Amino acid sequence: MKHGHRPSRVAAFVAESVNVLQLQTATDALARHNRRAVLVSGQQSLLRGKNGTAEINFAVAETVTDLDESGYDALVLLEDAATQPEHATALSKRFADKGKPVIALRGSAGIVAAIAGAGSQSDATSAALIDGHLYANDDDDSDWKIIDAVAGRMAREAMPA
């Protein structure tokens, strides 16, 4: 069996509960560009998510205080990031200060908008902070579009000239 290159890692910040559909969207969009989401949180614990009537538990791989951003290409803030604003904001600033993209999915775009000095964003908006510039999308499939666009950009930038 032939194996491709090992996927690059993207930190996926989750707080108290996991939006399973949003996590699946992020995972699928990242995988399309040979990247994988690694769950990080402000707390070391098992987190709960719901998929229809089924409850699913997720293990946090790293906490915000233990995370070394040099091991990740980007940061994705999932929907509930705003429930831990101090952790989500601090982590977002660390990634942005290192020149790494910060992607905020629906429900967390206000965090990156505040860092960019752009005021507030609606809960229906997905956004990305790249090199100090804020990009936003509020289409029905904005989570997919923003991740796919940023991951595609990272892939193009990583290609040899």
mmCIF file with all atom_site columns, C-alpha atoms in Angstrom:
data_model
loop_
_atom_site.group_PDB
_atom_site.id
_atom_site.type_symbol
_atom_site.label_atom_id
_atom_site.label_alt_id
_atom_site.label_comp_id
_atom_site.label_asym_id
_atom_site.label_entity_id
_atom_site.label_seq_id
_atom_site.pdbx_PDB_ins_code
_atom_site.Cartn_x
_atom_site.Cartn_y
_atom_site.Cartn_z
_atom_site.occupancy
_atom_site.B_iso_or_equiv
_atom_site.pdbx_formal_charge
_atom_site.auth_seq_id
_atom_site.auth_comp_id
_atom_site.auth_asym_id
_atom_site.auth_atom_id
_atom_site.pdbx_PDB_model_num
ATOM 1   C CA . MET A 1 1   ? 0.000   0.000  0.000  1.00 0.00 ? 1   MET A CA 1
ATOM 2   C CA . LYS A 1 2   ? 1.288   3.436  -0.925 1.00 0.00 ? 2   LYS A CA 1
ATOM 3   C CA . HIS A 1 3   ? 1.046   6.182  1.686  1.00 0.00 ? 3   HIS A CA 1
ATOM 4   C CA . GLY A 1 4   ? 1.043   9.917  1.011  1.00 0.00 ? 4   GLY A CA 1
ATOM 5   C CA . HIS A 1 5   ? 2.705   12.582 3.079  1.00 0.00 ? 5   HIS A CA 1
ATOM 6   C CA . ARG A 1 6   ? 1.667   12.746 6.707  1.00 0.00 ? 6   ARG A CA 1
ATOM 7   C CA . PRO A 1 7   ? -1.059  15.380 7.129  1.00 0.00 ? 7   PRO A CA 1
ATOM 8   C CA . SER A 1 8   ? -0.112  18.719 8.642  1.00 0.00 ? 8   SER A CA 1
ATOM 9   C CA . ARG A 1 9   ? -1.842  19.567 11.903 1.00 0.00 ? 9   ARG A CA 1
ATOM 10  C CA . VAL A 1 10  ? -4.357  22.325 12.537 1.00 0.00 ? 10  VAL A CA 1
ATOM 11  C CA . ALA A 1 11  ? -5.374  23.139 16.106 1.00 0.00 ? 11  ALA A CA 1
ATOM 12  C CA . ALA A 1 12  ? -9.158  23.018 16.550 1.00 0.00 ? 12  ALA A CA 1
ATOM 13  C CA . PHE A 1 13  ? -10.182 24.929 19.679 1.00 0.00 ? 13  PHE A CA 1
ATOM 14  C CA . VAL A 1 14  ? -13.254 23.590 21.457 1.00 0.00 ? 14  VAL A CA 1
ATOM 15  C CA . ALA A 1 15  ? -14.634 24.699 24.785 1.00 0.00 ? 15  ALA A CA 1
ATOM 16  C CA . GLU A 1 16  ? -17.364 22.885 26.657 1.00 0.00 ? 16  GLU A CA 1
ATOM 17  C CA . SER A 1 17  ? -19.296 21.009 24.002 1.00 0.00 ? 17  SER A CA 1
ATOM 18  C CA . VAL A 1 18  ? -18.552 19.919 20.466 1.00 0.00 ? 18  VAL A CA 1
ATOM 19  C CA . ASN A 1 19  ? -20.735 20.811 17.500 1.00 0.00 ? 19  ASN A CA 1
ATOM 20  C CA . VAL A 1 20  ? -20.265 17.469 15.741 1.00 0.00 ? 20  VAL A CA 1
ATOM 21  C CA . LEU A 1 21  ? -21.525 18.700 12.372 1.00 0.00 ? 21  LEU A CA 1
ATOM 22  C CA . GLN A 1 22  ? -19.163 21.688 12.474 1.00 0.00 ? 22  GLN A CA 1
ATOM 23  C CA . LEU A 1 23  ? -16.235 19.486 13.520 1.00 0.00 ? 23  LEU A CA 1
ATOM 24  C CA . GLN A 1 24  ? -17.007 17.084 10.660 1.00 0.00 ? 24  GLN A CA 1
ATOM 25  C CA . THR A 1 25  ? -17.151 19.979 8.192  1.00 0.00 ? 25  THR A CA 1
ATOM 26  C CA . ALA A 1 26  ? -13.789 21.249 9.433  1.00 0.00 ? 26  ALA A CA 1
ATOM 27  C CA . THR A 1 27  ? -12.249 17.780 9.335  1.00 0.00 ? 27  THR A CA 1
ATOM 28  C CA . ASP A 1 28  ? -13.465 17.114 5.786  1.00 0.00 ? 28  ASP A CA 1
ATOM 29  C CA . ALA A 1 29  ? -12.357 20.516 4.437  1.00 0.00 ? 29  ALA A CA 1
ATOM 30  C CA . LEU A 1 30  ? -8.920  20.174 6.045  1.00 0.00 ? 30  LEU A CA 1
ATOM 31  C CA . ALA A 1 31  ? -8.469  16.586 4.834  1.00 0.00 ? 31  ALA A CA 1
ATOM 32  C CA . ARG A 1 32  ? -9.040  17.785 1.277  1.00 0.00 ? 32  ARG A CA 1
ATOM 33  C CA . HIS A 1 33  ? -5.744  19.698 1.669  1.00 0.00 ? 33  HIS A CA 1
ATOM 34  C CA . ASN A 1 34  ? -3.855  16.966 3.597  1.00 0.00 ? 34  ASN A CA 1
ATOM 35  C CA . ARG A 1 35  ? -4.402  18.572 6.998  1.00 0.00 ? 35  ARG A CA 1
ATOM 36  C CA . ARG A 1 36  ? -5.978  17.163 10.139 1.00 0.00 ? 36  ARG A CA 1
ATOM 37  C CA . ALA A 1 37  ? -7.735  18.779 13.062 1.00 0.00 ? 37  ALA A CA 1
ATOM 38  C CA . VAL A 1 38  ? -6.345  18.196 16.560 1.00 0.00 ? 38  VAL A CA 1
ATOM 39  C CA . LEU A 1 39  ? -8.666  19.126 19.439 1.00 0.00 ? 39  LEU A CA 1
ATOM 40  C CA . VAL A 1 40  ? -7.312  21.667 21.902 1.00 0.00 ? 40  VAL A CA 1
ATOM 41  C CA . SER A 1 41  ? -9.119  23.359 24.761 1.00 0.00 ? 41  SER A CA 1
ATOM 42  C CA . GLY A 1 42  ? -8.656  25.545 27.782 1.00 0.00 ? 42  GLY A CA 1
ATOM 43  C CA . GLN A 1 43  ? -9.329  22.504 29.932 1.00 0.00 ? 43  GLN A CA 1
ATOM 44  C CA . GLN A 1 44  ? -8.056  18.929 29.850 1.00 0.00 ? 44  GLN A CA 1
ATOM 45  C CA . SER A 1 45  ? -11.130 16.740 29.795 1.00 0.00 ? 45  SER A CA 1
ATOM 46  C CA . LEU A 1 46  ? -13.541 14.714 27.786 1.00 0.00 ? 46  LEU A CA 1
ATOM 47  C CA . LEU A 1 47  ? -15.957 16.906 25.876 1.00 0.00 ? 47  LEU A CA 1
ATOM 48  C CA . ARG A 1 48  ? -19.462 15.957 24.807 1.00 0.00 ? 48  ARG A CA 1
ATOM 49  C CA . GLY A 1 49  ? -21.065 16.315 21.455 1.00 0.00 ? 49  GLY A CA 1
ATOM 50  C CA . LYS A 1 50  ? -24.368 15.301 19.957 1.00 0.00 ? 50  LYS A CA 1
ATOM 51  C CA . ASN A 1 51  ? -25.000 13.729 16.601 1.00 0.00 ? 51  ASN A CA 1
ATOM 52  C CA . GLY A 1 52  ? -28.757 13.459 16.318 1.00 0.00 ? 52  GLY A CA 1
ATOM 53  C CA . THR A 1 53  ? -29.850 11.554 19.426 1.00 0.00 ? 53  THR A CA 1
ATOM 54  C CA . ALA A 1 54  ? -26.444 9.960  20.035 1.00 0.00 ? 54  ALA A CA 1
ATOM 55  C CA . GLU A 1 55  ? -23.972 11.501 22.460 1.00 0.00 ? 55  GLU A CA 1
ATOM 56  C CA . ILE A 1 56  ? -20.303 11.305 21.511 1.00 0.00 ? 56  ILE A CA 1
ATOM 57  C CA . ASN A 1 57  ? -17.319 11.973 23.773 1.00 0.00 ? 57  ASN A CA 1
ATOM 58  C CA . PHE A 1 58  ? -14.157 13.639 22.468 1.00 0.00 ? 58  PHE A CA 1
ATOM 59  C CA . ALA A 1 59  ? -10.742 13.700 24.112 1.00 0.00 ? 59  ALA A CA 1
ATOM 60  C CA . VAL A 1 60  ? -8.752  16.926 24.178 1.00 0.00 ? 60  VAL A CA 1
ATOM 61  C CA . ALA A 1 61  ? -5.241  16.369 22.785 1.00 0.00 ? 61  ALA A CA 1
ATOM 62  C CA . GLU A 1 62  ? -3.625  19.496 24.262 1.00 0.00 ? 62  GLU A CA 1
ATOM 63  C CA . THR A 1 63  ? -4.568  22.399 26.488 1.00 0.00 ? 63  THR A CA 1
ATOM 64  C CA . VAL A 1 64  ? -4.022  26.014 25.554 1.00 0.00 ? 64  VAL A CA 1
ATOM 65  C CA . THR A 1 65  ? -1.275  26.431 28.153 1.00 0.00 ? 65  THR A CA 1
ATOM 66  C CA . ASP A 1 66  ? 0.629   23.323 26.944 1.00 0.00 ? 66  ASP A CA 1
ATOM 67  C CA . LEU A 1 67  ? 0.221   23.896 23.215 1.00 0.00 ? 67  LEU A CA 1
ATOM 68  C CA . ASP A 1 68  ? 3.264   24.746 21.115 1.00 0.00 ? 68  ASP A CA 1
ATOM 69  C CA . GLU A 1 69  ? 1.882   26.575 18.079 1.00 0.00 ? 69  GLU A CA 1
ATOM 70  C CA . SER A 1 70  ? 4.996   25.753 16.057 1.00 0.00 ? 70  SER A CA 1
ATOM 71  C CA . GLY A 1 71  ? 3.583   22.233 15.641 1.00 0.00 ? 71  GLY A CA 1
ATOM 72  C CA . TYR A 1 72  ? 0.466   23.538 13.882 1.00 0.00 ? 72  TYR A CA 1
ATOM 73  C CA . ASP A 1 73  ? -0.201  25.288 10.570 1.00 0.00 ? 73  ASP A CA 1
ATOM 74  C CA . ALA A 1 74  ? -3.306  27.174 11.692 1.00 0.00 ? 74  ALA A CA 1
ATOM 75  C CA . LEU A 1 75  ? -5.999  27.502 14.333 1.00 0.00 ? 75  LEU A CA 1
ATOM 76  C CA . VAL A 1 76  ? -9.719  26.837 13.898 1.00 0.00 ? 76  VAL A CA 1
ATOM 77  C CA . LEU A 1 77  ? -12.140 28.144 16.520 1.00 0.00 ? 77  LEU A CA 1
ATOM 78  C CA . LEU A 1 78  ? -15.255 26.006 16.715 1.00 0.00 ? 78  LEU A CA 1
ATOM 79  C CA . GLU A 1 79  ? -18.689 27.348 17.602 1.00 0.00 ? 79  GLU A CA 1
ATOM 80  C CA . ASP A 1 80  ? -18.431 27.334 21.390 1.00 0.00 ? 80  ASP A CA 1
ATOM 81  C CA . ALA A 1 81  ? -15.071 29.152 21.588 1.00 0.00 ? 81  ALA A CA 1
ATOM 82  C CA . ALA A 1 82  ? -16.858 32.231 22.914 1.00 0.00 ? 82  ALA A CA 1
ATOM 83  C CA . THR A 1 83  ? -17.723 30.327 26.119 1.00 0.00 ? 83  THR A CA 1
ATOM 84  C CA . GLN A 1 84  ? -14.000 30.421 26.996 1.00 0.00 ? 84  GLN A CA 1
ATOM 85  C CA . PRO A 1 85  ? -13.099 33.861 25.600 1.00 0.00 ? 85  PRO A CA 1
ATOM 86  C CA . GLU A 1 86  ? -9.878  34.286 27.592 1.00 0.00 ? 86  GLU A CA 1
ATOM 87  C CA . HIS A 1 87  ? -8.414  31.013 26.270 1.00 0.00 ? 87  HIS A CA 1
ATOM 88  C CA . ALA A 1 88  ? -9.756  31.425 22.717 1.00 0.00 ? 88  ALA A CA 1
ATOM 89  C CA . THR A 1 89  ? -8.542  35.022 22.448 1.00 0.00 ? 89  THR A CA 1
ATOM 90  C CA . ALA A 1 90  ? -5.100  34.297 23.911 1.00 0.00 ? 90  ALA A CA 1
ATOM 91  C CA . LEU A 1 91  ? -4.583  31.317 21.611 1.00 0.00 ? 91  LEU A CA 1
ATOM 92  C CA . SER A 1 92  ? -5.818  33.261 18.587 1.00 0.00 ? 92  SER A CA 1
ATOM 93  C CA . LYS A 1 93  ? -3.373  36.086 19.326 1.00 0.00 ? 93  LYS A CA 1
ATOM 94  C CA . ARG A 1 94  ? -0.491  33.611 19.696 1.00 0.00 ? 94  ARG A CA 1
ATOM 95  C CA . PHE A 1 95  ? -1.222  32.092 16.270 1.00 0.00 ? 95  PHE A CA 1
ATOM 96  C CA . ALA A 1 96  ? -1.790  35.479 14.605 1.00 0.00 ? 96  ALA A CA 1
ATOM 97  C CA . ASP A 1 97  ? 1.445   36.855 16.116 1.00 0.00 ? 97  ASP A CA 1
ATOM 98  C CA . LYS A 1 98  ? 3.321   33.898 14.555 1.00 0.00 ? 98  LYS A CA 1
ATOM 99  C CA . GLY A 1 99  ? 1.800   34.718 11.139 1.00 0.00 ? 99  GLY A CA 1
ATOM 100 C CA . LYS A 1 100 ? -0.462  31.654 11.179 1.00 0.00 ? 100 LYS A CA 1
ATOM 101 C CA . PRO A 1 101 ? -4.074  31.813 9.984  1.00 0.00 ? 101 PRO A CA 1
ATOM 102 C CA . VAL A 1 102 ? -6.842  31.879 12.568 1.00 0.00 ? 102 VAL A CA 1
ATOM 103 C CA . ILE A 1 103 ? -10.165 30.585 11.273 1.00 0.00 ? 103 ILE A CA 1
ATOM 104 C CA . ALA A 1 104 ? -13.336 31.255 13.254 1.00 0.00 ? 104 ALA A CA 1
ATOM 105 C CA . LEU A 1 105 ? -16.369 29.178 12.370 1.00 0.00 ? 105 LEU A CA 1
ATOM 106 C CA . ARG A 1 106 ? -19.969 30.231 12.924 1.00 0.00 ? 106 ARG A CA 1
ATOM 107 C CA . GLY A 1 107 ? -20.508 31.322 16.488 1.00 0.00 ? 107 GLY A CA 1
ATOM 108 C CA . SER A 1 108 ? -16.896 32.381 17.117 1.00 0.00 ? 108 SER A CA 1
ATOM 109 C CA . ALA A 1 109 ? -16.146 34.985 14.433 1.00 0.00 ? 109 ALA A CA 1
ATOM 110 C CA . GLY A 1 110 ? -16.446 37.793 16.976 1.00 0.00 ? 110 GLY A CA 1
ATOM 111 C CA . ILE A 1 111 ? -13.179 36.655 18.579 1.00 0.00 ? 111 ILE A CA 1
ATOM 112 C CA . VAL A 1 112 ? -11.066 37.184 15.459 1.00 0.00 ? 112 VAL A CA 1
ATOM 113 C CA . ALA A 1 113 ? -12.990 40.335 14.524 1.00 0.00 ? 113 ALA A CA 1
ATOM 114 C CA . ALA A 1 114 ? -12.073 41.838 17.907 1.00 0.00 ? 114 ALA A CA 1
ATOM 115 C CA . ILE A 1 115 ? -8.402  40.908 17.454 1.00 0.00 ? 115 ILE A CA 1
ATOM 116 C CA . ALA A 1 116 ? -8.450  42.532 14.001 1.00 0.00 ? 116 ALA A CA 1
ATOM 117 C CA . GLY A 1 117 ? -10.138 45.633 15.445 1.00 0.00 ? 117 GLY A CA 1
ATOM 118 C CA . ALA A 1 118 ? -13.124 45.160 13.161 1.00 0.00 ? 118 ALA A CA 1
ATOM 119 C CA . GLY A 1 119 ? -15.915 45.268 15.741 1.00 0.00 ? 119 GLY A CA 1
ATOM 120 C CA . SER A 1 120 ? -18.447 42.478 16.038 1.00 0.00 ? 120 SER A CA 1
ATOM 121 C CA . GLN A 1 121 ? -19.546 39.748 13.663 1.00 0.00 ? 121 GLN A CA 1
ATOM 122 C CA . SER A 1 122 ? -22.892 37.969 13.510 1.00 0.00 ? 122 SER A CA 1
ATOM 123 C CA . ASP A 1 123 ? -23.133 34.411 14.838 1.00 0.00 ? 123 ASP A CA 1
ATOM 124 C CA . ALA A 1 124 ? -23.937 33.336 11.264 1.00 0.00 ? 124 ALA A CA 1
ATOM 125 C CA . THR A 1 125 ? -20.563 34.555 9.982  1.00 0.00 ? 125 THR A CA 1
ATOM 126 C CA . SER A 1 126 ? -17.375 32.559 9.532  1.00 0.00 ? 126 SER A CA 1
ATOM 127 C CA . ALA A 1 127 ? -14.131 34.518 9.405  1.00 0.00 ? 127 ALA A CA 1
ATOM 128 C CA . ALA A 1 128 ? -10.384 34.173 8.998  1.00 0.00 ? 128 ALA A CA 1
ATOM 129 C CA . LEU A 1 129 ? -7.556  36.377 10.188 1.00 0.00 ? 129 LEU A CA 1
ATOM 130 C CA . ILE A 1 130 ? -4.569  36.111 7.844  1.00 0.00 ? 130 ILE A CA 1
ATOM 131 C CA . ASP A 1 131 ? -1.558  38.406 8.050  1.00 0.00 ? 131 ASP A CA 1
ATOM 132 C CA . GLY A 1 132 ? -3.605  41.004 9.926  1.00 0.00 ? 132 GLY A CA 1
ATOM 133 C CA . HIS A 1 133 ? -6.443  41.000 7.380  1.00 0.00 ? 133 HIS A CA 1
ATOM 134 C CA . LEU A 1 134 ? -9.940  39.850 8.263  1.00 0.00 ? 134 LEU A CA 1
ATOM 135 C CA . TYR A 1 135 ? -11.943 37.849 5.728  1.00 0.00 ? 135 TYR A CA 1
ATOM 136 C CA . ALA A 1 136 ? -15.577 36.934 6.391  1.00 0.00 ? 136 ALA A CA 1
ATOM 137 C CA . ASN A 1 137 ? -18.340 34.898 4.793  1.00 0.00 ? 137 ASN A CA 1
ATOM 138 C CA . ASP A 1 138 ? -21.962 34.488 5.818  1.00 0.00 ? 138 ASP A CA 1
ATOM 139 C CA . ASP A 1 139 ? -23.257 32.067 3.163  1.00 0.00 ? 139 ASP A CA 1
ATOM 140 C CA . ASP A 1 140 ? -25.133 28.943 4.237  1.00 0.00 ? 140 ASP A CA 1
ATOM 141 C CA . ASP A 1 141 ? -21.945 26.889 3.836  1.00 0.00 ? 141 ASP A CA 1
ATOM 142 C CA . SER A 1 142 ? -19.549 29.556 5.114  1.00 0.00 ? 142 SER A CA 1
ATOM 143 C CA . ASP A 1 143 ? -17.712 27.188 7.493  1.00 0.00 ? 143 ASP A CA 1
ATOM 144 C CA . TRP A 1 144 ? -16.697 24.924 4.596  1.00 0.00 ? 144 TRP A CA 1
ATOM 145 C CA . LYS A 1 145 ? -15.844 27.820 2.297  1.00 0.00 ? 145 LYS A CA 1
ATOM 146 C CA . ILE A 1 146 ? -13.599 29.661 4.753  1.00 0.00 ? 146 ILE A CA 1
ATOM 147 C CA . ILE A 1 147 ? -11.669 26.535 5.793  1.00 0.00 ? 147 ILE A CA 1
ATOM 148 C CA . ASP A 1 148 ? -11.299 25.331 2.212  1.00 0.00 ? 148 ASP A CA 1
ATOM 149 C CA . ALA A 1 149 ? -10.091 28.757 1.048  1.00 0.00 ? 149 ALA A CA 1
ATOM 150 C CA . VAL A 1 150 ? -7.537  29.147 3.857  1.00 0.00 ? 150 VAL A CA 1
ATOM 151 C CA . ALA A 1 151 ? -6.282  25.540 3.610  1.00 0.00 ? 151 ALA A CA 1
ATOM 152 C CA . GLY A 1 152 ? -5.977  25.936 -0.168 1.00 0.00 ? 152 GLY A CA 1
ATOM 153 C CA . ARG A 1 153 ? -3.999  29.138 0.296  1.00 0.00 ? 153 ARG A CA 1
ATOM 154 C CA . MET A 1 154 ? -1.663  27.423 2.791  1.00 0.00 ? 154 MET A CA 1
ATOM 155 C CA . ALA A 1 155 ? -1.139  24.560 0.332  1.00 0.00 ? 155 ALA A CA 1
ATOM 156 C CA . ARG A 1 156 ? -0.298  26.954 -2.513 1.00 0.00 ? 156 ARG A CA 1
ATOM 157 C CA . GLU A 1 157 ? 2.114   28.922 -0.314 1.00 0.00 ? 157 GLU A CA 1
ATOM 158 C CA . ALA A 1 158 ? 3.870   25.699 0.721  1.00 0.00 ? 158 ALA A CA 1
ATOM 159 C CA . MET A 1 159 ? 4.481   24.649 -2.898 1.00 0.00 ? 159 MET A CA 1
ATOM 160 C CA . PRO A 1 160 ? 8.036   25.113 -4.169 1.00 0.00 ? 160 PRO A CA 1
ATOM 161 C CA . ALA A 1 161 ? 8.451   27.991 -6.608 1.00 0.00 ? 161 ALA A CA 1
#
